[in-house]
Amino acid sequence: FDDALAHFVRIARILRTPRCSALLVGVGGSGRQSLTRLAAYVNGCTTAQVTITKSYNVTNLLEDFKPLYLQAGVKNKGVAFIFTDKEIKDEGFLEYINIFLNTGELPNLFARDEVDAILGEVGLAFEQQMPKGTEPTAANLWAFFLNRVRSHLHLVLCFSPVGDKFRNRARMFPGLINGCTVDWYLPWPQVALEEVAQSMIGRFEIDVGPEV
């Protein structure tokens, strides 16, 4: 229906825009994750989401970021990282999300040997895309890698406005607002409710017996 289509178009435009992330604000079940996966498929992006366990911590979150960096920065492919407020086991998670939204670089994410491997993999693309005469120094190669990451790695934050947590997090981590395009999922309009009901039970035959 039109309401879902409008949200889908907004998300698709965000995923198609370099260095753009989304903050989808609405209650659970409003279709934020489903529309994001559909928009990512249409744009040729892969989707990723963390799997929360009892022992999941900041170290695990950073480990989950590594393949996303490689996908976006080395393979030069779009990635939509879906992150919901139910996956925030530690408020420290939002500190790293905030850092990424502001700078695109997470501190000490890769070890020295991993950095060297990345620089070697992006060397050919650097020579092909950068102006002639640009020296392939370690600093230039790393900046080239980070630029690709910022262009192709899109965070899609699915948060609920219910309660005080959303307001407090927006105040403590301004990147959640400043670094994202915000899309509010308002209550479904009457037309949307009618269309969903029609599609689900419109052809359902009801046998009405004689009135007593």
Coordinates of C-alpha atoms in Angstrom, one line a residue:
F1 CA 0.0 0.0 0.0
D2 CA 1.0 3.6 -0.4
D3 CA 2.3 4.1 3.2
A4 CA 4.7 1.1 2.9
L5 CA 5.8 2.2 -0.5
A6 CA 6.6 5.7 0.7
H7 CA 8.9 4.3 3.4
F8 CA 10.4 1.8 1.0
V9 CA 11.3 4.6 -1.4
R10 CA 12.9 6.7 1.4
I11 CA 15.1 3.7 2.5
A12 CA 16.1 2.8 -1.0
R13 CA 17.2 6.4 -1.7
I14 CA 19.2 6.4 1.5
L15 CA 21.0 3.2 0.6
R16 CA 21.7 4.5 -2.9
T17 CA 23.3 7.7 -1.5
P18 CA 27.0 7.5 -0.6
R19 CA 27.8 8.2 3.1
C20 CA 24.1 8.0 4.1
S21 CA 22.6 6.1 7.0
A22 CA 19.0 5.8 8.3
L23 CA 17.3 6.1 11.6
L24 CA 13.9 4.4 11.4
V25 CA 11.7 5.4 14.3
G26 CA 8.6 3.4 15.0
V27 CA 7.1 0.7 17.2
G28 CA 7.9 -3.0 16.6
G29 CA 6.0 -4.7 13.8
S30 CA 5.8 -1.6 11.7
G31 CA 7.8 -3.1 8.9
R32 CA 11.1 -1.3 9.3
Q33 CA 13.4 -4.3 8.9
S34 CA 11.4 -5.9 6.2
L35 CA 11.3 -2.8 4.1
T36 CA 15.1 -2.3 4.7
R37 CA 15.8 -5.8 3.4
L38 CA 13.7 -5.2 0.3
A39 CA 15.3 -1.8 -0.4
A40 CA 18.8 -3.4 0.0
Y41 CA 17.9 -6.1 -2.4
V42 CA 16.7 -3.6 -5.0
N43 CA 19.9 -1.6 -4.6
G44 CA 22.1 -4.7 -4.9
C45 CA 23.3 -4.4 -1.2
T46 CA 23.8 -7.2 1.2
T47 CA 22.2 -7.0 4.6
A48 CA 23.8 -7.8 8.0
Q49 CA 22.6 -8.0 11.5
V50 CA 24.2 -9.1 14.8
T51 CA 23.2 -12.2 16.7
I52 CA 22.8 -11.4 20.3
T53 CA 23.9 -14.0 22.9
K54 CA 24.3 -13.8 26.7
S55 CA 28.0 -13.2 26.4
Y56 CA 27.8 -10.7 23.5
N57 CA 29.8 -7.6 24.3
V58 CA 31.6 -4.6 22.6
T59 CA 34.4 -6.9 21.4
N60 CA 31.9 -9.1 19.6
L61 CA 30.3 -6.0 18.0
L62 CA 33.7 -4.8 16.7
E63 CA 34.4 -8.3 15.3
D64 CA 31.0 -8.1 13.5
F65 CA 32.0 -4.8 12.0
K66 CA 35.2 -6.2 10.4
P67 CA 33.6 -8.2 7.6
L68 CA 31.3 -5.2 6.9
Y69 CA 34.4 -3.0 6.5
L70 CA 36.0 -5.5 4.1
Q71 CA 32.8 -5.9 2.1
A72 CA 32.5 -2.1 1.6
G73 CA 36.1 -1.1 1.5
V74 CA 37.9 -3.9 -0.2
K75 CA 35.1 -5.5 -2.4
N76 CA 33.5 -2.1 -3.0
K77 CA 30.0 -3.4 -2.5
G78 CA 27.1 -1.9 -0.6
V79 CA 26.2 -3.2 2.8
A80 CA 23.1 -2.3 5.0
F81 CA 23.8 -3.0 8.6
I82 CA 20.5 -3.3 10.5
F83 CA 20.8 -2.5 14.2
T84 CA 17.8 -2.4 16.5
D85 CA 17.4 -1.1 20.0
K86 CA 16.6 -4.6 21.2
E87 CA 20.2 -5.5 20.4
I88 CA 21.7 -2.8 22.7
K89 CA 22.9 -5.0 25.5
D90 CA 25.4 -2.4 26.5
E91 CA 25.1 1.4 26.0
G92 CA 28.7 1.3 25.0
F93 CA 27.5 -0.2 21.7
L94 CA 26.0 3.2 20.8
E95 CA 29.4 4.9 21.5
Y96 CA 30.9 3.0 18.6
I97 CA 27.8 3.5 16.4
N98 CA 28.1 7.2 17.2
I99 CA 31.8 7.3 16.3
F100 CA 31.1 5.5 12.9
L101 CA 28.4 7.9 12.0
N102 CA 30.6 10.9 12.8
T103 CA 33.9 9.8 11.3
G104 CA 33.5 6.5 9.5
E105 CA 36.5 5.0 11.3
L106 CA 36.3 2.8 14.4
P107 CA 39.5 3.1 16.5
N108 CA 41.8 0.1 16.7
L109 CA 39.4 -2.1 14.7
F110 CA 42.1 -4.0 12.8
A111 CA 45.4 -5.4 14.0
R112 CA 48.6 -4.3 12.2
D113 CA 48.8 -7.4 10.1
E114 CA 45.2 -7.0 9.1
V115 CA 45.8 -3.4 8.1
D116 CA 48.7 -4.5 5.9
A117 CA 46.6 -7.1 4.2
I118 CA 43.9 -4.5 3.5
L119 CA 46.4 -2.0 2.0
G120 CA 47.7 -4.7 -0.3
E121 CA 44.2 -5.6 -1.5
V122 CA 43.1 -2.0 -2.3
G123 CA 46.4 -1.2 -4.0
L124 CA 45.2 -2.0 -7.6
A125 CA 41.9 -0.2 -7.2
F126 CA 43.8 2.8 -5.8
E127 CA 46.1 3.0 -8.9
Q128 CA 43.1 2.7 -11.2
Q129 CA 40.9 5.3 -9.6
M130 CA 43.2 7.9 -8.1
P131 CA 44.7 10.7 -10.2
K132 CA 48.1 10.0 -11.8
G133 CA 50.9 10.9 -9.6
T134 CA 49.2 10.1 -6.3
E135 CA 51.6 8.1 -4.3
P136 CA 50.3 4.8 -2.9
T137 CA 51.6 5.5 0.6
A138 CA 50.1 3.7 3.6
A139 CA 48.3 6.8 4.6
N140 CA 46.8 7.4 1.2
L141 CA 45.8 3.7 0.8
W142 CA 44.1 3.7 4.2
A143 CA 42.3 7.0 3.4
F144 CA 41.1 5.4 0.1
F145 CA 39.9 2.3 2.0
L146 CA 38.0 4.4 4.6
N147 CA 36.4 6.5 1.9
R148 CA 35.0 3.4 0.3
V149 CA 33.8 2.2 3.6
R150 CA 32.0 5.4 4.3
S151 CA 30.4 5.4 0.9
H152 CA 29.1 1.8 0.9
L153 CA 28.5 0.9 4.5
H154 CA 25.1 2.1 5.5
L155 CA 23.8 1.8 9.1
V156 CA 20.0 1.3 9.4
L157 CA 19.0 1.9 13.0
C158 CA 15.6 0.7 14.0
F159 CA 14.6 2.4 17.3
S160 CA 11.3 2.7 19.1
P161 CA 10.2 6.1 20.4
V162 CA 8.4 4.6 23.4
G163 CA 9.7 5.5 26.8
D164 CA 12.7 7.7 27.8
K165 CA 15.5 5.6 26.2
F166 CA 15.2 7.1 22.7
R167 CA 15.3 10.7 24.0
N168 CA 18.2 10.0 26.3
R169 CA 20.2 8.2 23.7
A170 CA 19.6 10.9 21.1
R171 CA 20.9 13.5 23.7
M172 CA 24.0 11.4 24.7
F173 CA 24.9 10.3 21.2
P174 CA 24.1 13.2 18.8
G175 CA 25.4 11.2 15.8
L176 CA 22.3 9.1 15.9
I177 CA 20.4 12.2 14.7
N178 CA 23.0 14.3 13.0
G179 CA 24.5 11.4 11.0
C180 CA 21.3 9.8 9.9
T181 CA 18.3 10.5 7.8
V182 CA 15.3 10.1 10.1
D183 CA 12.2 8.3 8.9
W184 CA 9.2 8.3 11.3
Y185 CA 6.9 5.3 11.2
L186 CA 3.6 6.9 12.2
P187 CA 0.4 4.9 13.0
W188 CA -1.0 3.2 10.0
P189 CA -3.6 5.3 8.2
Q190 CA -7.1 3.9 7.7
V191 CA -6.5 3.2 4.0
A192 CA -3.5 1.0 4.8
L193 CA -5.4 -1.0 7.4
E194 CA -8.3 -1.6 5.0
E195 CA -5.9 -2.7 2.2
V196 CA -4.1 -5.2 4.5
A197 CA -7.4 -6.6 5.7
Q198 CA -8.7 -6.9 2.2
S199 CA -5.6 -8.7 1.0
M200 CA -5.7 -11.1 4.0
I201 CA -9.4 -11.9 4.3
G202 CA -11.0 -10.3 1.3
R203 CA -11.5 -13.7 -0.4
F204 CA -12.3 -15.6 2.7
E205 CA -15.7 -17.1 2.4
I206 CA -17.8 -16.8 5.6
D207 CA -20.7 -19.2 6.0
V208 CA -23.3 -17.2 7.9
G209 CA -26.0 -19.4 9.3
P210 CA -29.6 -18.4 9.8
E211 CA -30.2 -15.9 12.5
V212 CA -31.6 -17.2 15.7

